[in-house]
Short mmCIF file of N, CA, C and O in Angstrom, two decimals:
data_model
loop_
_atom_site.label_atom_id
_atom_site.label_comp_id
_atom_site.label_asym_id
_atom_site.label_seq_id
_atom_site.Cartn_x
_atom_site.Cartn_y
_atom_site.Cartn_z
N UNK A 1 -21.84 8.55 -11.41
CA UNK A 1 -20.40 8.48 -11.29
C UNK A 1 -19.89 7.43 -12.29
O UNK A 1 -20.60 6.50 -12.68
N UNK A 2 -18.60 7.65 -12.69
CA UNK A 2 -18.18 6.78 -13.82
C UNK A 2 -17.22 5.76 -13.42
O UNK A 2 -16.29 6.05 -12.66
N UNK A 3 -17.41 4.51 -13.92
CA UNK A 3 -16.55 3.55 -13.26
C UNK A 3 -14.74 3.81 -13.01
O UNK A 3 -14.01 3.19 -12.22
N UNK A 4 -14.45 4.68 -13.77
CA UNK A 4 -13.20 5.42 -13.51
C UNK A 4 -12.96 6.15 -12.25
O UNK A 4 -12.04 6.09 -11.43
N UNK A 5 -14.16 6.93 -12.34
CA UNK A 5 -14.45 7.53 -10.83
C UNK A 5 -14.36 7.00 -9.62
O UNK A 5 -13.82 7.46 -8.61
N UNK A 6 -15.20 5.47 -9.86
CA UNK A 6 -14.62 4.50 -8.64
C UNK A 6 -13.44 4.07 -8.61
O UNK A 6 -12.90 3.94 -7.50
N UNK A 7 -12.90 3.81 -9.51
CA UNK A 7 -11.52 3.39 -9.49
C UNK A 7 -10.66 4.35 -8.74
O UNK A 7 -10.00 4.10 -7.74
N UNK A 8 -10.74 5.16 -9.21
CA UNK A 8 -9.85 6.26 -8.06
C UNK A 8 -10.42 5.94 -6.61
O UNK A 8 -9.66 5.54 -5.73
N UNK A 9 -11.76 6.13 -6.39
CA UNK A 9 -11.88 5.46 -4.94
C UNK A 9 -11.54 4.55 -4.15
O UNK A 9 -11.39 4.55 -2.93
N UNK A 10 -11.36 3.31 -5.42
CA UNK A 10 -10.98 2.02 -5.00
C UNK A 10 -9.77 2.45 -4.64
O UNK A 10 -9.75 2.65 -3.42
N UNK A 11 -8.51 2.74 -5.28
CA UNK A 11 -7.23 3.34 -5.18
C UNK A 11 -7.05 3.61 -3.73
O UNK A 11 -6.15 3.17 -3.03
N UNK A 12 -8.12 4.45 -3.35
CA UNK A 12 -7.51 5.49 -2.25
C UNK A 12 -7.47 4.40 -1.39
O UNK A 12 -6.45 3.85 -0.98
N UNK A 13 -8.90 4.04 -1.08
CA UNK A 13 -8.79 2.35 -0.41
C UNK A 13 -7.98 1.52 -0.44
O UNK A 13 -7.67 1.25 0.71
N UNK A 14 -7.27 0.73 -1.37
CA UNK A 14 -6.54 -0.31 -1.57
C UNK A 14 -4.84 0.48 -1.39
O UNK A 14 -3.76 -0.11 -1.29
N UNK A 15 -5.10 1.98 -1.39
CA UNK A 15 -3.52 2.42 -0.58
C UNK A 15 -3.32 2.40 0.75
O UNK A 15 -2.29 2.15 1.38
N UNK A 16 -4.73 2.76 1.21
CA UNK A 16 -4.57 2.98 2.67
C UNK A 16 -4.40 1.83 3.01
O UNK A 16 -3.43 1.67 3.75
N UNK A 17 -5.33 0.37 2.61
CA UNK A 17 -4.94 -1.09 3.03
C UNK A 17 -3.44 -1.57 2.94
O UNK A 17 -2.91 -2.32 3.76
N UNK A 18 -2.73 -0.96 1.67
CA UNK A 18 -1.42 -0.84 1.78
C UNK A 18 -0.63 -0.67 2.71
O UNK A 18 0.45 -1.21 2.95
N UNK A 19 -1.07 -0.06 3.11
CA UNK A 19 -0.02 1.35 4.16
C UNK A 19 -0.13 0.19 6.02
O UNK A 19 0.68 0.05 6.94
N UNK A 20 -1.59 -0.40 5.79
CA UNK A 20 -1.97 -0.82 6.84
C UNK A 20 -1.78 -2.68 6.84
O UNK A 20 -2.52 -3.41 7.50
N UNK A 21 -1.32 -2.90 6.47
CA UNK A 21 -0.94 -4.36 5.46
C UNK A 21 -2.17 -5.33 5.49
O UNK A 21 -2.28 -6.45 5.97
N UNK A 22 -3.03 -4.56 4.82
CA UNK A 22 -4.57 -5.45 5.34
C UNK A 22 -4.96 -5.54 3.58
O UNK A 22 -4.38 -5.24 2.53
N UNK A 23 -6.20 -6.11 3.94
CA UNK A 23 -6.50 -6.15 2.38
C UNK A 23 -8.48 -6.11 3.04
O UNK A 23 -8.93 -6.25 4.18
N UNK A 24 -9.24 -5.83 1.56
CA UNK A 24 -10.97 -5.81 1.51
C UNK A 24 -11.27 -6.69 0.85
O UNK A 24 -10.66 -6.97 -0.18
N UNK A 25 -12.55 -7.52 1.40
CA UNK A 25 -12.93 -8.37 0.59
C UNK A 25 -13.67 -7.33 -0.68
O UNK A 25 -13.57 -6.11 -0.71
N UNK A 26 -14.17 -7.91 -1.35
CA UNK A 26 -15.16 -7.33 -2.75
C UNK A 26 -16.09 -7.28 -2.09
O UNK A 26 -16.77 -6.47 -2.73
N UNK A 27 -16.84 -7.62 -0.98
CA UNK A 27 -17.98 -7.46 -0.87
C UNK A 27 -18.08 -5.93 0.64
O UNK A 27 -19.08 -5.31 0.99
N UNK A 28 -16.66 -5.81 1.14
CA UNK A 28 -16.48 -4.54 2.00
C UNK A 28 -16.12 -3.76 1.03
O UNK A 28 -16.65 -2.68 1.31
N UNK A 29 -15.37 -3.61 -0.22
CA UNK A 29 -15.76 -2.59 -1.03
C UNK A 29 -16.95 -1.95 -1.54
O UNK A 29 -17.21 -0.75 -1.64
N UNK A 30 -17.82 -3.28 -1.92
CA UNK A 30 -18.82 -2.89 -2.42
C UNK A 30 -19.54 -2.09 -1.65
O UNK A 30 -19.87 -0.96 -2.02
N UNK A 31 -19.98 -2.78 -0.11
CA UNK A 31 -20.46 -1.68 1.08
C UNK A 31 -19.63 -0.28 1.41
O UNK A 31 -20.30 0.47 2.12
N UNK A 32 -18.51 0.16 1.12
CA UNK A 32 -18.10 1.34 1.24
C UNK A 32 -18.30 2.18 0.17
O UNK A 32 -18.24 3.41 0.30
N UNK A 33 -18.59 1.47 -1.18
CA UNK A 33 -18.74 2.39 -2.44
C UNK A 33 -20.53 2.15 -2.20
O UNK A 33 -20.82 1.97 -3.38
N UNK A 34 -21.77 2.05 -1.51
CA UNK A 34 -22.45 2.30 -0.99
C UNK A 34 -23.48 1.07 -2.56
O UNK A 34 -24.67 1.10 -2.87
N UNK A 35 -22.74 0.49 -2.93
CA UNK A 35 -23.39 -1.38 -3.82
C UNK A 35 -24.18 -2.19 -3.12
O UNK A 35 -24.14 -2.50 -1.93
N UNK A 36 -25.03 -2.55 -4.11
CA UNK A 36 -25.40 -3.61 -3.37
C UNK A 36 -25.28 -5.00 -3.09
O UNK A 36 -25.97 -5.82 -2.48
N UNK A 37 -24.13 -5.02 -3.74
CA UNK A 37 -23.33 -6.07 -3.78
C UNK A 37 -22.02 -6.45 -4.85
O UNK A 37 -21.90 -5.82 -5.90
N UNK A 38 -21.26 -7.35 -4.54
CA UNK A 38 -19.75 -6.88 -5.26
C UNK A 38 -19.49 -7.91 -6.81
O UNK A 38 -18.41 -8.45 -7.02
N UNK A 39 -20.48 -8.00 -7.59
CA UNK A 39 -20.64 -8.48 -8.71
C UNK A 39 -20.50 -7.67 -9.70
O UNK A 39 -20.74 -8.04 -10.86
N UNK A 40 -20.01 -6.19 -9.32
CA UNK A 40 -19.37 -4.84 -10.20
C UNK A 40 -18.04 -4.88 -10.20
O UNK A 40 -17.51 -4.76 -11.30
N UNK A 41 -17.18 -5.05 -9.02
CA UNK A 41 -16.03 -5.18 -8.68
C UNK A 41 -14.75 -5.17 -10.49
O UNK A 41 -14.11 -4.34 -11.12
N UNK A 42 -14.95 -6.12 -10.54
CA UNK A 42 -14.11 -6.55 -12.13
C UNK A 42 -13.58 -5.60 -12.57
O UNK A 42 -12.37 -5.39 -12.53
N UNK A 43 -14.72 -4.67 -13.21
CA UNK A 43 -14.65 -3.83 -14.41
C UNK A 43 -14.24 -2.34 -13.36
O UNK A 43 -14.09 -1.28 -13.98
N UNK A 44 -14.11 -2.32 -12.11
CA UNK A 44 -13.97 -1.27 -11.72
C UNK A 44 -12.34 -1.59 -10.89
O UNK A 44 -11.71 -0.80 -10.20
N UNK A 45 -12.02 -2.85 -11.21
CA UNK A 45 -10.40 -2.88 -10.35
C UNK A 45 -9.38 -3.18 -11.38
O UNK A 45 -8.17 -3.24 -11.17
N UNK A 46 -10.16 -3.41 -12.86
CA UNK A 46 -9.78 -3.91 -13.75
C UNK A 46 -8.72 -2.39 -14.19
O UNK A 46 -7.53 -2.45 -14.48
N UNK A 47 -9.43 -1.30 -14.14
CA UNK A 47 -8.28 -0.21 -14.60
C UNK A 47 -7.02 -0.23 -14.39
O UNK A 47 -6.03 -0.14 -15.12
N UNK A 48 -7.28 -0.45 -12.58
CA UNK A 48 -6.53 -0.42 -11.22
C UNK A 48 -5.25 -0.94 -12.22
O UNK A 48 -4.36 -0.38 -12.86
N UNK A 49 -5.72 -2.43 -11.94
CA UNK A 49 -4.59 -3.10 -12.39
C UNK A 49 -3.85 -3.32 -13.63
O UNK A 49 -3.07 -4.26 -13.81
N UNK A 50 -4.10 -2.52 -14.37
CA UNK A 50 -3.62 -2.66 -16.15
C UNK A 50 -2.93 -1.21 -15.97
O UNK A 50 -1.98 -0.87 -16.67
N UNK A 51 -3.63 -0.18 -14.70
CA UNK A 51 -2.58 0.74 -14.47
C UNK A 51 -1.33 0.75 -13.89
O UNK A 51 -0.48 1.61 -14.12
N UNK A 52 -1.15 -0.63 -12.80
CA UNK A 52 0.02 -0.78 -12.04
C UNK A 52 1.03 -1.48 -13.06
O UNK A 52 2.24 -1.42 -12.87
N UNK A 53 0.50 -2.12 -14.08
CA UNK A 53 1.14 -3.25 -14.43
C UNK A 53 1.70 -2.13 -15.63
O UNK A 53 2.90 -2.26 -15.90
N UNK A 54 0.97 -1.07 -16.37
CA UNK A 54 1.71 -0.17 -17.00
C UNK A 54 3.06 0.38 -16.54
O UNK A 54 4.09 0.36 -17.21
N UNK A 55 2.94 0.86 -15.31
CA UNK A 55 3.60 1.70 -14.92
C UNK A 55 4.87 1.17 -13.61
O UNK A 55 5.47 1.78 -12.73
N UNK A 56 4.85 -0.54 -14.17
CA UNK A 56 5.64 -1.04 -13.37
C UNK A 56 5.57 -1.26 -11.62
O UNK A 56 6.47 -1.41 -10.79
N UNK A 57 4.04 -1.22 -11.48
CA UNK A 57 3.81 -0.89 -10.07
C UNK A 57 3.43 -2.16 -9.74
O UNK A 57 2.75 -2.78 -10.55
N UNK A 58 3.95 -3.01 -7.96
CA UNK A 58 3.11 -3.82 -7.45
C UNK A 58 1.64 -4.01 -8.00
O UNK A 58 0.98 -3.04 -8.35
N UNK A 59 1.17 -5.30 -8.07
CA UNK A 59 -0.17 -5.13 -8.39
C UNK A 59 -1.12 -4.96 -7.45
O UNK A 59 -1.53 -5.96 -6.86
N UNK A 60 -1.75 -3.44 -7.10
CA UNK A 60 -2.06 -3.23 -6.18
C UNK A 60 -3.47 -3.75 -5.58
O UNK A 60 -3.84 -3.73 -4.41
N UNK A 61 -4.17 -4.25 -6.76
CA UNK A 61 -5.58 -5.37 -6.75
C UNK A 61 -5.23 -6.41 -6.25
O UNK A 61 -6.29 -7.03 -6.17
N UNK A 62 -4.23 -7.21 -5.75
CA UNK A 62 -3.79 -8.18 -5.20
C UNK A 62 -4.86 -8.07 -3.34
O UNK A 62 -5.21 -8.99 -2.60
N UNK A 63 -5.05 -6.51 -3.21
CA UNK A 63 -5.66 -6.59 -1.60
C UNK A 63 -6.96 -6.62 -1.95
O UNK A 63 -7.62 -6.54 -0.92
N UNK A 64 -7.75 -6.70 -3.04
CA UNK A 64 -9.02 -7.15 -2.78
C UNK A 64 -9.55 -8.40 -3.45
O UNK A 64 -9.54 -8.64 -4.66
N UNK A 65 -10.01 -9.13 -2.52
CA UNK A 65 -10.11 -10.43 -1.96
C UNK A 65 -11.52 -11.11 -1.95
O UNK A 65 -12.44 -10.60 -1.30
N UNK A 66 -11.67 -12.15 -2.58
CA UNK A 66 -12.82 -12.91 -2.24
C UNK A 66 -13.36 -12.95 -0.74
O UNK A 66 -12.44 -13.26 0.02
N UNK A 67 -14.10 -12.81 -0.35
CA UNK A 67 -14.26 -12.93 1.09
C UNK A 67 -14.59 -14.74 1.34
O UNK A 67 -14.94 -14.89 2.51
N UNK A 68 -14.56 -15.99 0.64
CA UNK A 68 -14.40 -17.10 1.38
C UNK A 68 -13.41 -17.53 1.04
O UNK A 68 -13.04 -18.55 1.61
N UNK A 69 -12.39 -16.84 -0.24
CA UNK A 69 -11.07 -17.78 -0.47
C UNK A 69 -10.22 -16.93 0.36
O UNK A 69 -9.32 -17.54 0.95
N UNK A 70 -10.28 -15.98 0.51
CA UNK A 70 -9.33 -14.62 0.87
C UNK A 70 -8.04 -14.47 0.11
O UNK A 70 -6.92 -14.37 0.61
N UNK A 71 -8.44 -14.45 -1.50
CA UNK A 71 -7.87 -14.66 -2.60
C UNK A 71 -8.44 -13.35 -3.35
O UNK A 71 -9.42 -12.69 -3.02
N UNK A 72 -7.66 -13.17 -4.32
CA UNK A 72 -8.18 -12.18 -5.43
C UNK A 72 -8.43 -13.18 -6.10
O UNK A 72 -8.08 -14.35 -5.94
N UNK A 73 -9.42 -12.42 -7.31
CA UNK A 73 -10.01 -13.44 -8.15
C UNK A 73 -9.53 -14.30 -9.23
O UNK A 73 -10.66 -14.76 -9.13
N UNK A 74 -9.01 -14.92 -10.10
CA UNK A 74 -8.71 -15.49 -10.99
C UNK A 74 -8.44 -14.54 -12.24
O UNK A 74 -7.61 -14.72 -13.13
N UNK A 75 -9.54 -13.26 -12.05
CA UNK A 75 -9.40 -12.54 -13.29
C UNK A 75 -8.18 -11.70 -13.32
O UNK A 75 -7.64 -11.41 -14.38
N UNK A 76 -7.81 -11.39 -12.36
CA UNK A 76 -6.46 -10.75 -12.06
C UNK A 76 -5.00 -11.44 -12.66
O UNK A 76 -4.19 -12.10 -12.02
N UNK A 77 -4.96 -11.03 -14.19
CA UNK A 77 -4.26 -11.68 -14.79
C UNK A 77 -2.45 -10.63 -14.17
O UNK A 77 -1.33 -11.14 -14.31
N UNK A 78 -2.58 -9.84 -13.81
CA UNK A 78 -1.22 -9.07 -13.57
C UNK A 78 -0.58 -9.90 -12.42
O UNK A 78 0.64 -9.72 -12.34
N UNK A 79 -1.01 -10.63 -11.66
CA UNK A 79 -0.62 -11.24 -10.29
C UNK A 79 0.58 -12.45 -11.01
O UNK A 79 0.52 -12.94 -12.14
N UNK A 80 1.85 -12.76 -9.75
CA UNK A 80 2.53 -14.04 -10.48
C UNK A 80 2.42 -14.90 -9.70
O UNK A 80 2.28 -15.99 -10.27
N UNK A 81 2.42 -15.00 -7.90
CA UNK A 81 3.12 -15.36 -7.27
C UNK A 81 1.93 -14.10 -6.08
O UNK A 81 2.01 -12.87 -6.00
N UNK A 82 0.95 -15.07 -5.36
CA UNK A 82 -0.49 -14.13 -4.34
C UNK A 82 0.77 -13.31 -3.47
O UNK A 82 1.05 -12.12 -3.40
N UNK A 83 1.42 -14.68 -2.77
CA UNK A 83 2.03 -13.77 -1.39
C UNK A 83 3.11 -13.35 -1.67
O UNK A 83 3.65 -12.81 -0.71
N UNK A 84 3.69 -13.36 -2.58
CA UNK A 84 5.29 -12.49 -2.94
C UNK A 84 4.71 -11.01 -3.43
O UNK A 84 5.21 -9.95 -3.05
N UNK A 85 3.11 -11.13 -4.70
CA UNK A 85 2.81 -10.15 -5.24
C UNK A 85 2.56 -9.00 -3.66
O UNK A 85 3.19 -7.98 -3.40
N UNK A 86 1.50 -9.63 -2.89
CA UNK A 86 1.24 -8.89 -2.01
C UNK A 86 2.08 -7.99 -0.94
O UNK A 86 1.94 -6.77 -0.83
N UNK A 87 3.03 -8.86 -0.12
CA UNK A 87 4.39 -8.25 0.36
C UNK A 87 5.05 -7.24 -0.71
O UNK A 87 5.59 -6.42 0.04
N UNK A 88 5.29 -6.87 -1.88
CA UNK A 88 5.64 -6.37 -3.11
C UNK A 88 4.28 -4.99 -2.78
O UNK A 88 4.85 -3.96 -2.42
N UNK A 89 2.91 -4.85 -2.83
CA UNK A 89 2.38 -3.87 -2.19
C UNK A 89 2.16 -3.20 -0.87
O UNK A 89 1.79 -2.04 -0.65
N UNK A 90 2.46 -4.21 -0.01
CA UNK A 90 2.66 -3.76 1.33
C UNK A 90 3.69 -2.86 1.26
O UNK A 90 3.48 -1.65 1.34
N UNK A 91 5.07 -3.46 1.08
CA UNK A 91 6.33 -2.79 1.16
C UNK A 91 6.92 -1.10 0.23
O UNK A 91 7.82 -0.27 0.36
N UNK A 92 5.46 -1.40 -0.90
CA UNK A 92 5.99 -0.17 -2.38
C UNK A 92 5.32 0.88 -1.09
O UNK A 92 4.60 0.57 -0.14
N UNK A 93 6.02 2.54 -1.60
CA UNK A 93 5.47 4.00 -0.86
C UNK A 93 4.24 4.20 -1.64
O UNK A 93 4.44 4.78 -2.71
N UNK A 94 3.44 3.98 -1.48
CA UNK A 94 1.97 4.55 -2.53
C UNK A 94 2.00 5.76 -2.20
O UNK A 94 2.24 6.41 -3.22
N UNK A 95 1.90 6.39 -1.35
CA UNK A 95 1.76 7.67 -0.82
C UNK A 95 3.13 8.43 -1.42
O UNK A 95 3.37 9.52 -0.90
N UNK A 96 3.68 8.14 -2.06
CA UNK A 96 4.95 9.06 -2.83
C UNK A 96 4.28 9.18 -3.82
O UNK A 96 4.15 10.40 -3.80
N UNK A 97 3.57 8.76 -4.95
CA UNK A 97 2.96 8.59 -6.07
C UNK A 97 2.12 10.09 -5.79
O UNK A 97 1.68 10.72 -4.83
N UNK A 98 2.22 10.26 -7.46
CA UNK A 98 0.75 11.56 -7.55
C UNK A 98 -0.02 10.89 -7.78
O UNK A 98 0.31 9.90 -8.43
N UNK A 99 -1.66 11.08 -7.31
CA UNK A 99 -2.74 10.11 -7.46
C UNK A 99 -3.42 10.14 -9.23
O UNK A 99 -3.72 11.02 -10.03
N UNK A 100 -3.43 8.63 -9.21
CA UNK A 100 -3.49 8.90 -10.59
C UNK A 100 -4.94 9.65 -11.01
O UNK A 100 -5.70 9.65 -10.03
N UNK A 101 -5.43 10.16 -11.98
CA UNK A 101 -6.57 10.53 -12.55
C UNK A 101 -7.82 9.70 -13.01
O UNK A 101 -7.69 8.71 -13.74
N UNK A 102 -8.71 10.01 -12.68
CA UNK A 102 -9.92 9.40 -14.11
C UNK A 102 -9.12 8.65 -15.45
O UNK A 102 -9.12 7.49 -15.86
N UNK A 103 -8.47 9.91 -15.91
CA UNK A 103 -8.24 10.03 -17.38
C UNK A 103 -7.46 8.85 -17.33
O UNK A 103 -7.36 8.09 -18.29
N UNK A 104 -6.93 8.67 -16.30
CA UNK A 104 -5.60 7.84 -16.42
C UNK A 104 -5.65 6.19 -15.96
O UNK A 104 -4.68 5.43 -15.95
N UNK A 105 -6.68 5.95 -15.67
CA UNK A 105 -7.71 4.63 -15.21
C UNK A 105 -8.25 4.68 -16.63
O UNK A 105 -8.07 3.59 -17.16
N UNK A 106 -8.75 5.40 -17.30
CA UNK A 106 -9.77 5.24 -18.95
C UNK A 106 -8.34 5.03 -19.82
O UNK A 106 -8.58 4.23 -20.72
N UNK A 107 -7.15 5.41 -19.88
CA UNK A 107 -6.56 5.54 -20.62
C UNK A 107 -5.47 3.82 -20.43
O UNK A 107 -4.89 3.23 -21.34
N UNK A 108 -5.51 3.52 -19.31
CA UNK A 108 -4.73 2.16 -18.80
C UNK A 108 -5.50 0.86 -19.16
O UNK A 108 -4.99 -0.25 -19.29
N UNK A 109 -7.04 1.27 -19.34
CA UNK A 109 -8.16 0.19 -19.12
C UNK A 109 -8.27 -0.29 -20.62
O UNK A 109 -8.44 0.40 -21.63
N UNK A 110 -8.11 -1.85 -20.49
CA UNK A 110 -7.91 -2.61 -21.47
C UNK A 110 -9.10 -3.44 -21.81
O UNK A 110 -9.25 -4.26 -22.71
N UNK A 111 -10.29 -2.83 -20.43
CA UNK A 111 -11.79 -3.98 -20.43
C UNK A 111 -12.63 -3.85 -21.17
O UNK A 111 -13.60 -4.61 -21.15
#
């Protein structure tokens, strides 16, 4: 599977956390994308977010979270402001959106 591929997975995940105003650490992603641990994370949320920030969207990588800071990571350069960004994804309709593509995670990705 191609790290684009996860990205759409991650997506579906980090909408439904949306919807549910929760957020995943990196290391419950990693266990749901079936990893063995969340030292992949980066390069696979990295689309995510160079896609929201294209397309004017909450930054929706804001819900996955270090599991001891309960922070996103530092690399998450799209973020301004953790808890304004986050309320800003809680509150956006993700579920109005057409889901974006592969193509469209490879085509946003700046990594």
């Amino acid at each position: 599977m191609t790290r684009y591929q996860r990205s759409s997975q991650i997506w579906s995940l980090l909408i439904c956390a949306a919807r549910e105003r929760k957020s995943f650490t990196y290391g419950e992603v990693a266990d749901i994308l079936g990893f063995g641990g969340a030292g992949t994370m980066a390069q696979l949320l990295g689309p995510i977010m160079w896609f929201c920030e294209d397309n004017d969207y909450p930054p929706l990588t804001v819900l996955a979270v270090n599991a001891g800071t309960e922070m996103p990571g530092s690399g998450l350069s799209t973020l301004e402001e953790v808890n304004v960004d986050r309320e800003d994804v809680f509150a956006f309709d993700w579920f109005e959106l057409e889901p974006p593509q592969c193509e469209t995670f490879r085509n946003s990705d700046r990594g």
